[in-house]
């Protein structure tokens, strides 16, 4: 079985080796994952990748081949190699629920254990969360822009083959109905869909021959690609061959909105009133939103989804915020670098809501501050223990994880939309919620909103 342990950076191992030699590798530590900002115009982020981290954790081992590879590098001590050979993560992990929304400085994941236990996970954790949350964040905007019309993930040919499978999963979490990727279907249980490309039409002597072959093979409920040559002629031919029960037509070029309107009128006139229209062709959330007023029944989305909408990494970082000192006491620590300073100490996070359930703030409190939100704040805790002493709590099936994450995402968006209906457009704007770090700051924020003068 393949391990995931070498999907990491060299400096994880050099740090552990030096820390072991200095006698501090076994100090208890707390690391937190957060992002300093969202991409410009993004109102929220969508958290995805937790399930894949749990799967990777199960396989995070150094087998004999891994150890021999490291030994051949000639820079690691036998002490370190012996430690790695027996490595198993034995700490605790808490995280936002997969599908939850997050904001700048939201502590979406907290990892507790010894330094050498935790730091070894930095690269695999960030690799997964940065990729999957980037896809989920732009995908959520697309789903909102689609306003209930189904979206298909079809970007496999635009990214690395393994990233394509992960992207399908992230898209499913935020509401994509299906994927074109068969491996995503096998691994995660995501419904798969797809019929034909222009090459299929062109391999035949005529478009009619291509349509006839597809309908014969897949039935009248199939989806026919109608823009290889002349769309009006293709629609006539498609309905003549498949009949009024033709499942769908796909448009992949031109002015999608106006073309969809013309196609709808033509289909209705031919009696194919239930035939759906699917639009594809480099769609993003802006183009999907612009198609709201046209008779498009669904969208196939590829490049702009699986590349994160020009933001392929979410920007999460993995930072030490608390460690055991030489006296055996836990001590808050922070980075002080200009423009990259961190907030010391482990934290708790809450989604503050009003009486109607509308989200009003992200409240992040230091564990050692002794502050707790009162019941009147209607504050929903965001961090949940998912790994305890190295054991995954409440293990679930792959599709079950996705279904639960979808429900989490729907609830989180409903809380945001109750406060600001523009969330439902999926378009650019300011960050949807302020993040505050004390009850006093939250109270001042409330007064400011009530009385801006």
Coordinates of C-alpha atoms in Angstrom, one line a residue:
X1 CA 0.0 0.0 0.0
X2 CA 1.3 3.4 -0.9
X3 CA 2.2 5.7 1.9
X4 CA 1.7 9.5 2.1
X5 CA 4.6 10.3 4.3
X6 CA 7.0 11.4 1.6
X7 CA 4.4 13.9 0.2
X8 CA 6.1 16.4 2.5
X9 CA 8.9 18.9 2.5
X10 CA 12.5 18.2 3.5
X11 CA 12.6 20.8 6.2
X12 CA 10.0 18.9 8.2
X13 CA 12.6 16.1 8.7
X14 CA 15.6 18.4 9.2
X15 CA 13.6 20.3 11.9
X16 CA 12.8 17.1 13.7
X17 CA 16.3 15.8 13.6
X18 CA 17.7 19.0 15.0
X19 CA 15.0 19.2 17.6
X20 CA 15.7 15.6 18.7
X21 CA 19.4 16.4 19.1
X22 CA 18.5 19.5 21.1
X23 CA 16.1 17.6 23.4
X24 CA 12.9 19.6 22.5
X25 CA 11.3 17.4 19.9
X26 CA 8.9 15.9 22.5
X27 CA 7.7 19.2 23.8
X28 CA 3.9 19.5 23.7
X29 CA 2.7 21.9 21.0
X30 CA -0.4 23.4 19.5
X31 CA -0.5 24.3 15.8
X32 CA -3.3 26.2 14.1
X33 CA -4.3 26.5 10.4
X34 CA -5.7 29.7 9.2
X35 CA -5.6 32.1 6.3
X36 CA -4.6 35.8 6.6
X37 CA -6.9 37.0 3.9
X38 CA -9.4 35.9 1.2
X39 CA -8.9 36.6 -2.5
X40 CA -10.0 40.0 -3.4
X41 CA -13.8 40.1 -3.9
X42 CA -14.5 36.8 -2.1
X43 CA -17.0 37.2 0.6
X44 CA -16.3 33.9 2.4
X45 CA -14.3 30.7 2.0
X46 CA -15.7 27.2 1.9
X47 CA -13.8 24.7 4.0
X48 CA -13.0 21.4 2.3
X49 CA -10.4 18.6 2.6
X50 CA -11.0 17.3 6.1
X51 CA -12.1 13.9 4.9
X52 CA -9.0 13.6 2.6
X53 CA -6.8 14.5 5.5
X54 CA -8.3 11.8 7.7
X55 CA -7.7 9.3 4.9
X56 CA -4.1 10.5 4.4
X57 CA -3.5 10.3 8.1
X58 CA -4.3 6.6 8.0
X59 CA -1.6 6.1 5.4
X60 CA 1.0 8.4 6.9
X61 CA 3.7 5.8 7.5
X62 CA 7.3 5.4 6.6
X63 CA 7.7 1.9 5.1
X64 CA 11.0 0.2 4.3
X65 CA 11.3 1.7 0.9
X66 CA 10.7 5.2 2.3
X67 CA 13.3 4.7 5.0
X68 CA 15.8 3.4 2.5
X69 CA 15.2 6.4 0.3
X70 CA 15.9 8.7 3.2
X71 CA 18.9 6.8 4.3
X72 CA 20.4 7.1 0.8
X73 CA 20.3 10.9 1.0
X74 CA 23.1 10.6 3.6
X75 CA 21.9 13.5 5.7
X76 CA 19.7 11.8 8.3
X77 CA 20.8 10.2 11.5
X78 CA 19.9 6.6 12.4
X79 CA 18.1 8.0 15.4
X80 CA 15.7 10.0 13.2
X81 CA 15.2 7.1 10.8
X82 CA 14.4 4.8 13.6
X83 CA 11.8 7.4 14.9
X84 CA 10.3 7.8 11.5
X85 CA 10.1 4.0 11.0
X86 CA 7.7 3.7 13.9
X87 CA 5.9 7.0 13.3
X88 CA 2.2 7.1 14.0
X89 CA 0.4 10.4 14.8
X90 CA -0.8 10.1 18.4
X91 CA -2.1 13.6 19.0
X92 CA -5.5 15.4 18.7
X93 CA -7.0 17.3 15.8
X94 CA -9.9 19.7 16.0
X95 CA -11.4 21.4 13.0
X96 CA -14.3 23.3 11.5
X97 CA -16.8 21.0 10.0
X98 CA -16.1 20.2 6.3
X99 CA -18.4 22.5 4.3
X100 CA -18.3 25.3 6.9
X101 CA -17.5 28.8 5.8
X102 CA -14.5 30.7 7.1
X103 CA -12.9 34.1 7.1
X104 CA -9.5 35.7 7.5
X105 CA -7.9 34.4 10.7
X106 CA -10.5 31.7 11.3
X107 CA -8.7 28.9 13.1
X108 CA -10.1 26.2 10.9
X109 CA -7.9 23.4 12.3
X110 CA -6.0 22.9 15.5
X111 CA -3.4 20.1 15.8
X112 CA -2.1 19.1 19.3
X113 CA 0.7 16.8 20.2
X114 CA 4.5 16.8 20.5
X115 CA 6.5 19.0 18.2
X116 CA 7.9 16.0 16.2
X117 CA 4.4 14.5 15.9
X118 CA 2.7 17.6 14.7
X119 CA 5.2 19.4 12.5
X120 CA 5.6 16.3 10.3
X121 CA 1.9 16.8 9.1
X122 CA 2.3 20.4 8.0
X123 CA 2.8 19.8 4.3
X124 CA 0.2 17.2 3.8
X125 CA -2.4 19.2 5.8
X126 CA -1.7 22.4 3.9
X127 CA -1.5 20.7 0.5
X128 CA -5.0 19.2 0.9
X129 CA -6.7 22.1 2.6
X130 CA -5.3 24.8 0.3
X131 CA -6.3 22.9 -2.8
X132 CA -9.7 21.6 -1.8
X133 CA -10.8 24.8 -0.1
X134 CA -9.8 26.8 -3.1
X135 CA -12.0 24.6 -5.3
X136 CA -14.9 24.6 -2.8
X137 CA -14.7 28.4 -2.4
X138 CA -15.1 29.2 -6.0
X139 CA -17.5 26.3 -6.5
X140 CA -19.8 27.6 -3.8
X141 CA -20.0 31.0 -5.7
X142 CA -20.9 29.2 -8.9
X143 CA -23.7 27.2 -7.1
X144 CA -25.1 30.4 -5.7
X145 CA -25.0 32.1 -9.1
X146 CA -26.8 29.1 -10.6
X147 CA -29.8 29.7 -8.4
X148 CA -30.9 26.1 -8.0
X149 CA -30.0 25.0 -11.5
X150 CA -27.7 21.9 -11.4
X151 CA -24.0 22.2 -12.1
X152 CA -21.7 19.5 -13.4
X153 CA -18.0 19.4 -12.6
X154 CA -16.1 18.7 -15.8
X155 CA -12.6 20.0 -15.4
X156 CA -10.5 16.8 -15.3
X157 CA -8.5 17.7 -18.4
X158 CA -7.4 21.0 -17.0
X159 CA -5.4 19.8 -13.9
X160 CA -3.2 17.0 -12.7
X161 CA -5.0 13.7 -12.8
X162 CA -5.0 13.3 -9.0
X163 CA -6.0 16.9 -8.5
X164 CA -8.9 16.3 -10.8
X165 CA -10.4 13.6 -8.5
X166 CA -9.9 15.8 -5.4
X167 CA -11.5 18.7 -7.2
X168 CA -14.6 16.6 -8.0
X169 CA -14.9 15.9 -4.3
X170 CA -14.5 19.5 -3.2
X171 CA -17.1 20.6 -5.8
X172 CA -19.6 18.0 -4.6
X173 CA -19.3 19.3 -1.1
X174 CA -20.6 22.7 -2.1
X175 CA -23.4 21.4 -4.2
X176 CA -22.2 20.3 -7.7
X177 CA -24.7 17.6 -8.7
X178 CA -22.3 15.3 -10.7
X179 CA -18.8 14.9 -12.2
X180 CA -17.4 13.8 -15.5
X181 CA -14.6 12.0 -13.6
X182 CA -15.0 8.2 -13.3
X183 CA -12.4 7.9 -10.6
X184 CA -14.2 10.4 -8.5
X185 CA -17.3 8.3 -9.0
X186 CA -15.6 5.2 -7.9
X187 CA -13.7 6.7 -4.9
X188 CA -16.2 9.0 -3.5
X189 CA -19.6 7.8 -4.9
X190 CA -20.2 11.1 -6.8
X191 CA -22.8 10.6 -9.6
X192 CA -21.0 10.7 -13.0
X193 CA -22.3 12.1 -16.2
X194 CA -21.2 12.6 -19.8
X195 CA -22.2 11.7 -23.4
X196 CA -20.1 13.0 -26.3
X197 CA -17.7 15.6 -27.6
X198 CA -17.4 17.3 -31.0
X199 CA -15.0 14.5 -32.1
X200 CA -17.8 12.0 -31.9
X201 CA -19.9 14.1 -34.4
X202 CA -16.9 14.6 -36.7
X203 CA -16.0 10.9 -36.9
X204 CA -19.3 10.2 -38.7
X205 CA -20.2 11.1 -42.3
X206 CA -23.0 13.4 -41.1
X207 CA -24.3 14.9 -37.9
X208 CA -27.5 12.9 -38.3
X209 CA -25.5 9.7 -38.3
X210 CA -23.8 10.7 -35.1
X211 CA -27.0 11.6 -33.4
X212 CA -28.6 8.4 -34.6
X213 CA -25.7 6.3 -33.2
X214 CA -25.8 8.0 -29.8
X215 CA -29.6 7.7 -29.4
X216 CA -29.4 4.1 -30.5
X217 CA -26.7 3.4 -27.9
X218 CA -27.9 5.6 -25.0
X219 CA -31.6 6.1 -25.6
X220 CA -33.7 9.2 -26.3
X221 CA -33.0 10.6 -22.9
X222 CA -29.4 11.3 -23.8
X223 CA -27.9 14.8 -24.2
X224 CA -26.9 15.7 -27.8
X225 CA -24.1 18.3 -28.5
X226 CA -25.7 20.6 -31.1
X227 CA -23.2 23.3 -32.0
X228 CA -20.7 21.4 -34.1
X229 CA -22.1 22.9 -37.3
X230 CA -25.4 24.9 -37.5
X231 CA -27.4 24.8 -34.3
X232 CA -30.8 25.3 -35.8
X233 CA -30.3 22.4 -38.2
X234 CA -28.9 20.3 -35.4
X235 CA -32.0 20.9 -33.2
X236 CA -34.3 19.9 -36.1
X237 CA -32.2 16.7 -36.7
X238 CA -32.0 15.9 -33.0
X239 CA -35.7 16.0 -32.4
X240 CA -36.4 14.2 -35.6
X241 CA -34.2 11.3 -34.5
X242 CA -34.8 11.2 -30.8
X243 CA -38.4 12.5 -30.8
X244 CA -39.9 14.9 -28.3
X245 CA -38.5 12.8 -25.4
X246 CA -35.0 13.9 -26.2
X247 CA -33.3 14.4 -22.8
X248 CA -31.1 17.4 -23.3
X249 CA -29.1 19.4 -25.8
X250 CA -25.7 21.0 -24.9
X251 CA -24.5 24.3 -26.2
X252 CA -20.7 24.9 -26.0
X253 CA -20.0 28.1 -28.0
X254 CA -21.3 31.5 -29.1
X255 CA -23.6 33.8 -27.1
X256 CA -24.9 31.2 -24.7
X257 CA -27.8 33.3 -23.4
X258 CA -29.3 34.3 -26.7
X259 CA -28.6 31.0 -28.3
X260 CA -30.4 29.2 -25.4
X261 CA -33.4 31.4 -25.9
X262 CA -33.6 30.6 -29.6
X263 CA -33.0 26.9 -28.9
X264 CA -35.8 26.9 -26.3
X265 CA -38.3 28.4 -28.7
X266 CA -37.3 25.9 -31.4
X267 CA -37.5 22.9 -29.1
X268 CA -40.9 24.0 -27.8
X269 CA -42.2 24.5 -31.4
X270 CA -41.1 21.0 -32.2
X271 CA -42.9 19.6 -29.2
X272 CA -39.8 18.8 -27.2
X273 CA -41.0 21.0 -24.3
X274 CA -39.3 18.8 -21.6
X275 CA -35.9 18.7 -23.3
X276 CA -33.3 20.5 -21.1
X277 CA -30.6 22.9 -22.3
X278 CA -27.1 22.6 -20.8
X279 CA -24.6 25.4 -21.3
X280 CA -20.8 24.8 -21.2
X281 CA -17.8 26.8 -22.5
X282 CA -15.4 28.3 -19.9
X283 CA -18.1 29.3 -17.5
X284 CA -17.4 31.0 -14.2
X285 CA -19.6 32.5 -11.5
X286 CA -20.0 35.8 -13.4
X287 CA -21.1 34.1 -16.6
X288 CA -23.4 31.8 -14.8
X289 CA -25.0 34.7 -13.0
X290 CA -25.4 36.5 -16.3
X291 CA -27.4 33.5 -17.7
X292 CA -30.0 33.6 -14.9
X293 CA -32.6 35.3 -17.0
X294 CA -32.1 32.9 -20.0
X295 CA -33.7 29.4 -20.4
X296 CA -30.6 27.5 -19.4
X297 CA -31.4 24.4 -17.3
X298 CA -27.9 23.4 -16.1
X299 CA -24.2 24.2 -16.4
X300 CA -21.1 22.2 -17.1
X301 CA -18.1 23.9 -15.5
X302 CA -14.5 23.0 -15.9
X303 CA -11.4 25.2 -16.0
X304 CA -12.5 28.1 -13.8
X305 CA -13.7 25.7 -11.1
X306 CA -10.8 23.2 -10.9
X307 CA -8.2 26.0 -10.9
X308 CA -9.9 27.8 -8.1
X309 CA -11.1 30.7 -10.3
X310 CA -7.5 32.1 -10.7
X311 CA -6.8 31.4 -7.0
X312 CA -5.5 27.8 -7.0
X313 CA -4.4 27.9 -3.4
X314 CA -6.5 29.2 -0.5
X315 CA -3.6 30.7 1.4
X316 CA -3.8 28.6 4.6
X317 CA -0.7 28.5 6.8
X318 CA 0.2 26.1 9.6
X319 CA 1.6 28.0 12.6
X320 CA 2.8 27.1 16.1
X321 CA 0.8 29.1 18.6
X322 CA 1.5 27.3 21.9
X323 CA 4.3 25.1 23.2
X324 CA 5.6 23.5 26.4
X325 CA 8.5 25.5 28.0
X326 CA 11.5 24.3 29.9
X327 CA 9.4 24.3 33.1
X328 CA 6.8 22.0 31.6
X329 CA 4.2 24.7 31.3
X330 CA 2.2 25.5 28.2
X331 CA 3.2 29.0 26.8
X332 CA 1.6 31.0 24.0
X333 CA 4.0 31.9 21.2
X334 CA 3.7 34.0 18.1
X335 CA 5.6 35.1 15.0
X336 CA 6.3 38.9 15.0
X337 CA 7.5 39.4 11.4
X338 CA 6.2 42.5 9.7
X339 CA 2.9 41.8 7.8
X340 CA 3.1 38.1 8.8
X341 CA 2.6 38.3 12.6
X342 CA 0.5 35.6 14.2
X343 CA -1.8 35.7 17.2
X344 CA -0.3 33.7 20.1
X345 CA -2.2 31.0 22.0
X346 CA -4.7 28.3 21.1
X347 CA -8.2 29.6 20.3
X348 CA -11.9 28.7 20.2
X349 CA -14.2 30.0 17.4
X350 CA -17.9 30.7 17.3
X351 CA -20.4 31.9 14.7
X352 CA -22.4 34.6 16.4
X353 CA -26.0 34.9 15.2
X354 CA -29.0 37.1 15.9
X355 CA -32.4 35.9 17.2
X356 CA -33.5 35.0 13.6
X357 CA -30.3 33.0 13.0
X358 CA -28.6 35.5 10.8
X359 CA -24.8 35.4 11.2
X360 CA -23.3 38.6 12.5
X361 CA -19.7 37.9 13.4
X362 CA -17.0 35.3 13.8
X363 CA -15.8 35.3 17.4
X364 CA -12.4 33.9 18.0
X365 CA -11.4 33.7 21.7
X366 CA -8.1 32.8 23.3
X367 CA -8.3 29.6 25.4
X368 CA -6.4 31.2 28.3
X369 CA -8.5 34.4 28.3
X370 CA -11.2 32.8 30.4
X371 CA -13.9 34.3 28.2
X372 CA -17.0 32.4 27.1
X373 CA -19.8 33.7 24.9
X374 CA -23.1 34.1 26.8
X375 CA -26.3 32.3 25.7
X376 CA -27.7 35.6 24.5
X377 CA -25.1 35.7 21.7
X378 CA -26.5 32.6 20.1
X379 CA -22.9 31.6 19.4
X380 CA -22.4 28.3 17.5
X381 CA -19.1 26.5 18.3
X382 CA -17.1 25.9 15.2
X383 CA -14.3 23.6 16.3
X384 CA -15.0 19.9 16.8
X385 CA -12.6 17.1 17.9
X386 CA -12.1 14.7 14.9
X387 CA -9.0 12.9 16.0
X388 CA -8.2 11.9 19.5
X389 CA -4.9 10.2 20.5
X390 CA -4.3 9.4 16.9
X391 CA -7.6 7.7 16.4
X392 CA -10.2 9.1 13.9
X393 CA -13.5 9.7 15.7
X394 CA -16.8 8.7 14.1
X395 CA -15.4 7.3 10.9
X396 CA -17.8 7.6 7.9
X397 CA -18.1 6.4 4.4
X398 CA -16.9 8.6 1.6
X399 CA -20.3 9.6 0.2
X400 CA -21.7 10.0 3.7
X401 CA -19.0 12.5 4.5
X402 CA -19.9 14.5 1.4
X403 CA -23.6 14.5 2.2
X404 CA -23.0 15.7 5.7
X405 CA -20.6 18.4 4.4
X406 CA -23.2 19.6 1.9
X407 CA -25.7 20.0 4.8
X408 CA -23.1 22.0 6.8
X409 CA -22.5 24.2 3.8
X410 CA -26.2 24.9 3.2
X411 CA -26.7 25.8 6.8
X412 CA -23.7 28.1 6.9
X413 CA -24.8 29.9 3.7
X414 CA -28.3 30.3 5.0
X415 CA -26.9 32.1 8.1
X416 CA -25.0 34.5 5.9
X417 CA -27.8 35.0 3.5
X418 CA -30.3 35.9 6.3
X419 CA -28.0 38.8 7.0
X420 CA -27.2 39.7 3.4
X421 CA -29.2 38.3 0.5
X422 CA -26.4 39.3 -2.0
X423 CA -24.6 36.1 -0.8
X424 CA -27.1 34.3 -3.0
X425 CA -25.7 36.0 -6.2
X426 CA -22.2 34.4 -5.8
X427 CA -20.7 37.7 -6.9
X428 CA -17.9 39.9 -5.5
X429 CA -18.3 42.1 -2.5
X430 CA -16.7 42.7 0.9
X431 CA -15.9 40.0 3.4
X432 CA -19.3 38.8 4.7
X433 CA -18.5 38.7 8.5
X434 CA -16.1 40.6 10.7
X435 CA -13.7 38.4 12.8
X436 CA -13.4 39.7 16.4
X437 CA -11.0 38.4 19.1
X438 CA -12.7 39.4 22.3
X439 CA -16.2 39.9 23.8
X440 CA -15.4 43.6 24.3
X441 CA -14.6 43.9 20.5
X442 CA -17.8 42.1 19.7
X443 CA -19.8 44.5 21.9
X444 CA -18.2 47.5 20.3
X445 CA -19.0 46.1 16.9
X446 CA -22.7 45.7 17.9
X447 CA -22.8 49.3 19.1
X448 CA -21.2 50.5 15.9
X449 CA -23.8 48.7 13.8
X450 CA -26.7 50.1 15.9
X451 CA -25.4 53.6 16.1
X452 CA -22.9 54.4 13.3
X453 CA -22.4 57.9 14.6

